PDB file of C-alpha atoms in Angstrom:
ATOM      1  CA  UNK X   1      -4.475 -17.569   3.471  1.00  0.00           C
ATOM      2  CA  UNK X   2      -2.014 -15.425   2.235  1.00  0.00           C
ATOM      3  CA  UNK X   3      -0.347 -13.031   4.497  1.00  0.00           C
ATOM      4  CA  UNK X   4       3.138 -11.173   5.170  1.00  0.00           C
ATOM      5  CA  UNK X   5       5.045 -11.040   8.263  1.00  0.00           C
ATOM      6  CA  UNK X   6       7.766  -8.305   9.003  1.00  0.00           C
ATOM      7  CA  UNK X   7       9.549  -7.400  12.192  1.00  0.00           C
ATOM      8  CA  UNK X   8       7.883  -5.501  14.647  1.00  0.00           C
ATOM      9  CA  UNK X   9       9.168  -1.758  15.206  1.00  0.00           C
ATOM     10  CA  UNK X  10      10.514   1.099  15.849  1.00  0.00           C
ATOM     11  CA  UNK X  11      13.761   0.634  14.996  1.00  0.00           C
ATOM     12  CA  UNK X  12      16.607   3.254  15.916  1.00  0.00           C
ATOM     13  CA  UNK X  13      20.106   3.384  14.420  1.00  0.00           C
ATOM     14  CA  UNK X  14      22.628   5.634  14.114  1.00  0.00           C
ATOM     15  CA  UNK X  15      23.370   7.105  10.843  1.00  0.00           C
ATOM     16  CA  UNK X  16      25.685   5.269   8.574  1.00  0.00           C
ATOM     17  CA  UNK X  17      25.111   1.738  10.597  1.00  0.00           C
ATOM     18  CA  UNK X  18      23.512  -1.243   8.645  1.00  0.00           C
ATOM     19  CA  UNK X  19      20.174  -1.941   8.033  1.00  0.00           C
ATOM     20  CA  UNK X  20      17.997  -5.286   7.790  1.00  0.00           C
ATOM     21  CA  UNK X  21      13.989  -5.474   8.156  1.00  0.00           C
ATOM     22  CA  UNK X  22      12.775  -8.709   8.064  1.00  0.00           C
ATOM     23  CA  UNK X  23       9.731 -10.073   6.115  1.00  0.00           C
ATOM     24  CA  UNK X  24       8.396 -13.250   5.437  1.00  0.00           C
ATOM     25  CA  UNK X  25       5.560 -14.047   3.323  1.00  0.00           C
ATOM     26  CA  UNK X  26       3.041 -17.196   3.294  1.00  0.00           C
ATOM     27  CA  UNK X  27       1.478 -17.645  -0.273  1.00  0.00           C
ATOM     28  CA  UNK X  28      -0.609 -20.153  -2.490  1.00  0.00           C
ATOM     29  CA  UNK X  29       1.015 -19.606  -5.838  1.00  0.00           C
ATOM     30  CA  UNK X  30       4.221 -17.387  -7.181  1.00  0.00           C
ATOM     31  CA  UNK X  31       3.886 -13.557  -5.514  1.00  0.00           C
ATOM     32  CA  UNK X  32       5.521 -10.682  -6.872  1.00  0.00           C
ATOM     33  CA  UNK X  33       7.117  -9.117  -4.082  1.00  0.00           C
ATOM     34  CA  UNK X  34       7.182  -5.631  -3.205  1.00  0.00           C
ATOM     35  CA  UNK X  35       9.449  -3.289  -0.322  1.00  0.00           C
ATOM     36  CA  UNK X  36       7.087   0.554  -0.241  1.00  0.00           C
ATOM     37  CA  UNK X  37       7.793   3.358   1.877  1.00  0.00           C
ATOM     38  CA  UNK X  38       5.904   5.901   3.904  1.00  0.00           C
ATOM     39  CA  UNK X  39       7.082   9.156   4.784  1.00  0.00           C
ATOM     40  CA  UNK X  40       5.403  11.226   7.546  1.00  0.00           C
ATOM     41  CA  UNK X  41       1.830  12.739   6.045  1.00  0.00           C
ATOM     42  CA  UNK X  42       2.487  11.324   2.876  1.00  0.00           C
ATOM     43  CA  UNK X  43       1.387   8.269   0.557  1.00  0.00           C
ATOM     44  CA  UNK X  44       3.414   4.971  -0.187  1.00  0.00           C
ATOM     45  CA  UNK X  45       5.988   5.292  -2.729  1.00  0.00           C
ATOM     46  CA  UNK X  46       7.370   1.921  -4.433  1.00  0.00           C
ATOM     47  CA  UNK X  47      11.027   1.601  -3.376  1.00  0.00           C
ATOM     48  CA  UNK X  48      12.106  -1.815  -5.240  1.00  0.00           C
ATOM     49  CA  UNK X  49      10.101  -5.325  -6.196  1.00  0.00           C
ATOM     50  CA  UNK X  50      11.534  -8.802  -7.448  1.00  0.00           C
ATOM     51  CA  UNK X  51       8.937 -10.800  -9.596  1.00  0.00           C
ATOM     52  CA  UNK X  52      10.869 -14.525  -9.334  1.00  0.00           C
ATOM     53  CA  UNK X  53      12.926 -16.638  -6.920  1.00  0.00           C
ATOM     54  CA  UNK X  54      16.619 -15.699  -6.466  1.00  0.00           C
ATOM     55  CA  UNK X  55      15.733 -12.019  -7.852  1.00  0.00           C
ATOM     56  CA  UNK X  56      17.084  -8.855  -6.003  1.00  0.00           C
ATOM     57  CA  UNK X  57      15.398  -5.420  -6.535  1.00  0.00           C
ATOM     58  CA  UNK X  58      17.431  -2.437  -5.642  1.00  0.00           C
ATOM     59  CA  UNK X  59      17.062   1.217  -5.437  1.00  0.00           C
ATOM     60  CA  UNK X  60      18.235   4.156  -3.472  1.00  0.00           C
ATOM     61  CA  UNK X  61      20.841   1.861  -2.327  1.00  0.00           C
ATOM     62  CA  UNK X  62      18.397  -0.514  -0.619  1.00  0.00           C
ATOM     63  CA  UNK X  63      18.112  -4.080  -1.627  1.00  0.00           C
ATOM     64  CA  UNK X  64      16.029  -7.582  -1.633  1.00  0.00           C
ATOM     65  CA  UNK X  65      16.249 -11.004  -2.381  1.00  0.00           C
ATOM     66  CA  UNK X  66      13.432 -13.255  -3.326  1.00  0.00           C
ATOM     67  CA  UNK X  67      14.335 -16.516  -1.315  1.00  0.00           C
ATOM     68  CA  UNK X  68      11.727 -18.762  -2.166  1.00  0.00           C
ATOM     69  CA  UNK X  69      13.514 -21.730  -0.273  1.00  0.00           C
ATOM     70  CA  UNK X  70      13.410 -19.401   2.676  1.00  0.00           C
ATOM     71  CA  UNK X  71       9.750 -17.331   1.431  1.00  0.00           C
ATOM     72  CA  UNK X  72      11.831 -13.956   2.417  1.00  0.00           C
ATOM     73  CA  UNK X  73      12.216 -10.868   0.890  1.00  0.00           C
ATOM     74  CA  UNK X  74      15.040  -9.015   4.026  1.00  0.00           C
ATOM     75  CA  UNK X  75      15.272  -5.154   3.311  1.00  0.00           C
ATOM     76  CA  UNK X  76      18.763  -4.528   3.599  1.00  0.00           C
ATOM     77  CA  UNK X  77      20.768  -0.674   3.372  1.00  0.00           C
ATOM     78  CA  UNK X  78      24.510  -0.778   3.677  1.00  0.00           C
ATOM     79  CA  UNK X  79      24.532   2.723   5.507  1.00  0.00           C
ATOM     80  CA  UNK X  80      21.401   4.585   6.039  1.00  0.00           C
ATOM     81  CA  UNK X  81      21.119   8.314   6.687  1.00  0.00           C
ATOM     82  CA  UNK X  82      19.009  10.654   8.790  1.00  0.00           C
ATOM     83  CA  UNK X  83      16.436  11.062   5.282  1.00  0.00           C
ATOM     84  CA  UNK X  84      15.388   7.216   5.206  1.00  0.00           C
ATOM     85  CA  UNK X  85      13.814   7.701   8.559  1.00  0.00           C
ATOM     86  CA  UNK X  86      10.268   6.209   7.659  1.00  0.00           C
ATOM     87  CA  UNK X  87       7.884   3.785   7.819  1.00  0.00           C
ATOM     88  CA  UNK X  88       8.486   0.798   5.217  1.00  0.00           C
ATOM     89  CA  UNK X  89       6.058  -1.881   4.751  1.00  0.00           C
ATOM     90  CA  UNK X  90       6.879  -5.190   2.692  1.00  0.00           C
ATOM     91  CA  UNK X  91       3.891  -6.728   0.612  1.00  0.00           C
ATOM     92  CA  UNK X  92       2.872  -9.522  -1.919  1.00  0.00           C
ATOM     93  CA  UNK X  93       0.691  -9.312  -4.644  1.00  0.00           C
ATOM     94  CA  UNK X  94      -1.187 -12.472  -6.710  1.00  0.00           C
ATOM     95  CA  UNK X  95      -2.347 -11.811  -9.591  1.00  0.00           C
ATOM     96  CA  UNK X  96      -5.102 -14.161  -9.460  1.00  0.00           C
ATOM     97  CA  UNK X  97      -6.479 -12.392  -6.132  1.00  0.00           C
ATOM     98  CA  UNK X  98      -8.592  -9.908  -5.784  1.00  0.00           C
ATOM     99  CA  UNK X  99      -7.508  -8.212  -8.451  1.00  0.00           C
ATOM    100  CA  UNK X 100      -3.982  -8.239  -7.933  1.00  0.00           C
ATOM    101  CA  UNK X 101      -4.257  -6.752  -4.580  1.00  0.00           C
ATOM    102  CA  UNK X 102      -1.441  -6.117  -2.536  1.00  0.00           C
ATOM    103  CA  UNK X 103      -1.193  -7.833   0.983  1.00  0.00           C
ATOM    104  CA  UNK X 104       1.077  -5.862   3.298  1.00  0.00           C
ATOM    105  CA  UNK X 105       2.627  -6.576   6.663  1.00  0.00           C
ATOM    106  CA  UNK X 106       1.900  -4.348   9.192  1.00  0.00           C
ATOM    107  CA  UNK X 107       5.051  -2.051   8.656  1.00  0.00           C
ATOM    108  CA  UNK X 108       8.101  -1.175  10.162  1.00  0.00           C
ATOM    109  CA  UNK X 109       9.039   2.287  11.803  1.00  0.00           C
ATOM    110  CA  UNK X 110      12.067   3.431  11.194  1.00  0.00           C
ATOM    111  CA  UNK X 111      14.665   6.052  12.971  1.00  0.00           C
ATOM    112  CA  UNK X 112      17.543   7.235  12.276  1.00  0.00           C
ATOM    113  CA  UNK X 113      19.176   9.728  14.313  1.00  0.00           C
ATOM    114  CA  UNK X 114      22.204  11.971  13.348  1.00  0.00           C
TER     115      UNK X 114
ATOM    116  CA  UNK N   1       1.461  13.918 -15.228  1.00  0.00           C
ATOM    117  CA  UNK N   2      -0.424  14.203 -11.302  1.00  0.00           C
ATOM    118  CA  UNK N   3      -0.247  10.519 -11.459  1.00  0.00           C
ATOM    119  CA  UNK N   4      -2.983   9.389  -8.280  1.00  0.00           C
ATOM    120  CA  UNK N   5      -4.811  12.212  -6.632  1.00  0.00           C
ATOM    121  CA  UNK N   6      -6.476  12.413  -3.551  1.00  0.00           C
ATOM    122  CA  UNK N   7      -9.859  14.862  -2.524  1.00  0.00           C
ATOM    123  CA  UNK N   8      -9.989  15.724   0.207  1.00  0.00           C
ATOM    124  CA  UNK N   9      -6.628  15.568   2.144  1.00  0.00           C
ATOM    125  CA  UNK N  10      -8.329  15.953   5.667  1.00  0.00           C
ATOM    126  CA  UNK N  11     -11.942  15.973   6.943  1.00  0.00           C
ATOM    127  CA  UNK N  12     -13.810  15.350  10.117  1.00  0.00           C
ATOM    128  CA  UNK N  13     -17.483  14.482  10.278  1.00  0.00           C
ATOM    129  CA  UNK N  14     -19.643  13.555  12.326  1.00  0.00           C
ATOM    130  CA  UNK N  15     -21.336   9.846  12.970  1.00  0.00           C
ATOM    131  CA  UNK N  16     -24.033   9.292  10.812  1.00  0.00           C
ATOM    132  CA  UNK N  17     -22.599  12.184   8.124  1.00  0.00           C
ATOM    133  CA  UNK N  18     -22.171  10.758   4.576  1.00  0.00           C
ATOM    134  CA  UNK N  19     -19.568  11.754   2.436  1.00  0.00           C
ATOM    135  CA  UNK N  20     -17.420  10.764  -1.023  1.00  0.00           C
ATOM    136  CA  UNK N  21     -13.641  10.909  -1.204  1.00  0.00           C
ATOM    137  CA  UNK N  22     -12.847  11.171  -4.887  1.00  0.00           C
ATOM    138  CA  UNK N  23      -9.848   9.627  -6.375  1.00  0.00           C
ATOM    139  CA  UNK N  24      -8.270  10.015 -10.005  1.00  0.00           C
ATOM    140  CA  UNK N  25      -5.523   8.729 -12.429  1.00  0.00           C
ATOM    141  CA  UNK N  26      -3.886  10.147 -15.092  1.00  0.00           C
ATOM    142  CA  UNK N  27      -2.043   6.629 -16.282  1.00  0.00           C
ATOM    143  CA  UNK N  28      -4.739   5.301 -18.087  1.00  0.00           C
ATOM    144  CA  UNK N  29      -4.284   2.297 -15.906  1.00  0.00           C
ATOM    145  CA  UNK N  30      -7.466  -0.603 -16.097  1.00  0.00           C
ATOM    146  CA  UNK N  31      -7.145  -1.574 -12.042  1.00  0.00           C
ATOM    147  CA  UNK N  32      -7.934   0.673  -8.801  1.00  0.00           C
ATOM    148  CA  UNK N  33      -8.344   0.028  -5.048  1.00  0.00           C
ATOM    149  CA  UNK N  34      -9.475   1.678  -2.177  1.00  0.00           C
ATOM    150  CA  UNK N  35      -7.696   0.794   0.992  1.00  0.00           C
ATOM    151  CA  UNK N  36      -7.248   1.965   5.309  1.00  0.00           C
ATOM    152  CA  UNK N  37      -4.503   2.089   6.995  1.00  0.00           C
ATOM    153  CA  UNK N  38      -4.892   1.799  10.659  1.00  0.00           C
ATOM    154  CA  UNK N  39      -2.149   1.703  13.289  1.00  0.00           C
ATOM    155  CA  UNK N  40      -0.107  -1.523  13.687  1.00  0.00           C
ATOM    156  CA  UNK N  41      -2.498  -3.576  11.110  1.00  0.00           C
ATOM    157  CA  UNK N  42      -0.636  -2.027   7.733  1.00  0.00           C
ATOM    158  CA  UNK N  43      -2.824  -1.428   4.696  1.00  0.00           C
ATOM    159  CA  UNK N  44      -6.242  -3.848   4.113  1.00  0.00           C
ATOM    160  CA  UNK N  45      -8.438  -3.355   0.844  1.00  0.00           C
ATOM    161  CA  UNK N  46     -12.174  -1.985   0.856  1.00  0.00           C
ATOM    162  CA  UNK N  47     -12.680  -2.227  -3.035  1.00  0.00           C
ATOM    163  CA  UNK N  48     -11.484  -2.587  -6.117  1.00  0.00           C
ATOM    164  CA  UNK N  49     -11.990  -2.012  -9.625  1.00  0.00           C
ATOM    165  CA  UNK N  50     -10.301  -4.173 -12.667  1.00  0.00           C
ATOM    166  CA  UNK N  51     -11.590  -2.026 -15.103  1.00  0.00           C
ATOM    167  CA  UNK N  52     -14.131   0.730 -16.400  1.00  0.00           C
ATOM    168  CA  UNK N  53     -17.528  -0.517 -15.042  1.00  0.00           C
ATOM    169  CA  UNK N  54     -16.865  -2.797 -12.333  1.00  0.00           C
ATOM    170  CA  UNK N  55     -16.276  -3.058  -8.738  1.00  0.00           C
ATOM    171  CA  UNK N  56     -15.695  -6.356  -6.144  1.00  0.00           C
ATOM    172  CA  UNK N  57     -15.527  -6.278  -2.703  1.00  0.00           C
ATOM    173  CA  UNK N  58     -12.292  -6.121  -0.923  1.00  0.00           C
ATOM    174  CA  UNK N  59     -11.674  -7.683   2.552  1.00  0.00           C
ATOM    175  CA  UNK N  60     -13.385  -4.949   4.686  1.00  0.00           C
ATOM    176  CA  UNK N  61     -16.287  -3.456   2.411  1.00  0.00           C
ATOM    177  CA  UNK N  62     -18.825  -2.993   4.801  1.00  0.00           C
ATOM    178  CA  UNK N  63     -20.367   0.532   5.594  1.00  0.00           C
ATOM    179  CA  UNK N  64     -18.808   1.847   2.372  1.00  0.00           C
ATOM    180  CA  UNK N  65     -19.620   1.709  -1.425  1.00  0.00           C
ATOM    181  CA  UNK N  66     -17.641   2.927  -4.542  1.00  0.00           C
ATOM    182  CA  UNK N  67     -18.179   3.900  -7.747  1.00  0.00           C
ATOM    183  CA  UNK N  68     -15.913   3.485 -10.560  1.00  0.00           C
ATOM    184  CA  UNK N  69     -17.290   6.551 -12.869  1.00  0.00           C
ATOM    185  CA  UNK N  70     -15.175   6.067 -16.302  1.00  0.00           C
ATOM    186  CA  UNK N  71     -11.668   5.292 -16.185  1.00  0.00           C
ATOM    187  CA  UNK N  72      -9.691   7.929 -14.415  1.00  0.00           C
ATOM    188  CA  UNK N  73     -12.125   7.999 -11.297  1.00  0.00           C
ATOM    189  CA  UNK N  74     -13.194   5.881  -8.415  1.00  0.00           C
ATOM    190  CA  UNK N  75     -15.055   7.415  -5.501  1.00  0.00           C
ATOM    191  CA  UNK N  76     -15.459   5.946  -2.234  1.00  0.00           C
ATOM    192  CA  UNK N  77     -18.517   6.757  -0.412  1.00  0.00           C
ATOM    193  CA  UNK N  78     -19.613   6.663   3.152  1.00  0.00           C
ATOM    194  CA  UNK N  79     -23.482   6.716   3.347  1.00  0.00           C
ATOM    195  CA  UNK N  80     -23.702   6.898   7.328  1.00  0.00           C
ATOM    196  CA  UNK N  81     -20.100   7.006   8.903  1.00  0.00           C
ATOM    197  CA  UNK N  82     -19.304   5.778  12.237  1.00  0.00           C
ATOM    198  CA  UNK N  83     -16.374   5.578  14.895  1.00  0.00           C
ATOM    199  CA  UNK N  84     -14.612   2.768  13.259  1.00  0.00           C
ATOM    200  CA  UNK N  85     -14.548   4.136  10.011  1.00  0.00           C
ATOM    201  CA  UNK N  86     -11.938   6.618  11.275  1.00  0.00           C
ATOM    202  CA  UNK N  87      -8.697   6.003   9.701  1.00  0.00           C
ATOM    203  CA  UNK N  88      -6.479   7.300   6.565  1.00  0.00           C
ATOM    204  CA  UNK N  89      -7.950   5.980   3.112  1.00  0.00           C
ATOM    205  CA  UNK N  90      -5.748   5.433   0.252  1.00  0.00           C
ATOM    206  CA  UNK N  91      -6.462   5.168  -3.531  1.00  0.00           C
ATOM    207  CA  UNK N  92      -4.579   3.409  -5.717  1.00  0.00           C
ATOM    208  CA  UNK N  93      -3.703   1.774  -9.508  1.00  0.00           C
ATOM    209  CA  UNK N  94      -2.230  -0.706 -10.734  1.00  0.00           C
ATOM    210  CA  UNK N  95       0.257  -0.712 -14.133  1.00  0.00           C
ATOM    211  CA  UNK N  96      -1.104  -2.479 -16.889  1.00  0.00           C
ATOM    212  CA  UNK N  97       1.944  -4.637 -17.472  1.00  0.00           C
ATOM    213  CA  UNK N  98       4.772  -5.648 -15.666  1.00  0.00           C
ATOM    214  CA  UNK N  99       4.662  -6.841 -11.989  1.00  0.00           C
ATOM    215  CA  UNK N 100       2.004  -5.687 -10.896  1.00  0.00           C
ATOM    216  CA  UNK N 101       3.319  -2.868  -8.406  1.00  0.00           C
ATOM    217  CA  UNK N 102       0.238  -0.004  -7.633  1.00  0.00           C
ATOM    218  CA  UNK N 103       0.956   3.684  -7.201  1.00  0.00           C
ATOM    219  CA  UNK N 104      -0.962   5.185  -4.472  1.00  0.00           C
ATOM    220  CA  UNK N 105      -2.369   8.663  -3.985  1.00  0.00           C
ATOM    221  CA  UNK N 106      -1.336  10.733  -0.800  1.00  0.00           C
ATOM    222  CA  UNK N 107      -4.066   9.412   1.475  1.00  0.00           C
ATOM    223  CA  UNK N 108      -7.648  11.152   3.039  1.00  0.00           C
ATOM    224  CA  UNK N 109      -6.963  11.646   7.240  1.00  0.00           C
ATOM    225  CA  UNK N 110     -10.713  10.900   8.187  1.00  0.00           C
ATOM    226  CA  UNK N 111     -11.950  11.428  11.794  1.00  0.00           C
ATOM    227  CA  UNK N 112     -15.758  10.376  12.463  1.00  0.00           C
ATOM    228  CA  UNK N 113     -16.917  11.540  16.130  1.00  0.00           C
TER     229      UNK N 113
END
């Protein structure tokens, strides 16, 4: 079936050091893709999507590719700060399933620290 | 514009209790969901609701029903909650157009002892 992988947490970095979350996807058809975030106590909030191969969404300065070859959509952030500590969860939606409902991976924890 | 809201933010009952958590959108969008979010397992759907007068089971349904009053509101109901049902239950909807990205509501923290 169709399901998302991403790399297991926490994950601790310094401020201003690079960022990359990993997430793979496995999926019968062509999923839009989708990078939320989760801050403590709070809901998800969309932070970028890509709807075709070779896309790249982008927001906040965070980024990702849709690699079909590769069925990845990375999270990347040039230099992260103290604020994008969170929890960020990568997910796939068909449109065809269930209503379009969104299939996440089981999220990634991160920390930065000043 | 509220966008998704969320009633209540917190509650604790007891097993066996019933109880509704009311959700509500003010982006006149056709599509909600209920989901849970439990530790290490991400988000996984209970219902959903492609438009104004119906509802289909999500993955994990059981023990819960919904009701998708007009089309602003969808309520999730527990008729007798247990143990497992604790967890943090979030409402969401869908856009109309575009790629299909869903806004979510802040969440309900539900204990059941």
């Amino acid at each position: 079936g169709d399901s998302v992988t991403q790399m297991e947490g926490p994950v601790t970095l310094s401020e201003e050091a690079f960022l990359t979350i990993n997430c793979t996807y496995t999926a019968t058809g062509y999923p839009s893709l989708f990078w939320y975030v989760q801050y403590p106590g709070e809901g998800l909030q969309l932070l970028l999507k890509a709807t075709k191969a070779d896309d790249k969404g982008s927001n906040k300065g965070f980024e990702a590719t849709y690699r079909k070859e590769t069925t990845s959509f990375h999270l990347e952030k040039g230099s992260v700060q103290v604020s994008d500590s969170a929890v960020y969860f990568c997910a796939l939606s068909l449109i065809y399933n269930q209503g379009g409902k969104l299939i996440f991976g089981q999220g990634t924890e991160l920390s930065v620290k000043p | 514009n509220a966008g998704v809201t969320q009633t209540p933010k917190f509650q604790v009952l007891k097993t066996g209790q019933s109880m509704t958590l009311q959700c509500a959108q003010d982006m006149n969008h056709n599509s909600m969901y209920w989901y849970r979010q439990d530790p290490g397992m991400g988000l996984r759907l209970i219902y959903y609701s492609a438009s104004e007068g119906t509802t289909d089971k999500g993955e994990v349904p059981n023990g819960y029903n919904v009701s998708r009053l007009n089309k602003r509101e969808f309520s999730l109901r527990l008729e007798s909650a247990a143990p497992s049902q604790t967890s943090v239950y979030f409402c969401a909807s869908r856009a109309n157009w575009g790629s299909g990205e869903q806004y979510f509501g802040p969440g309900t923290r539900l204990t059941v002892t």
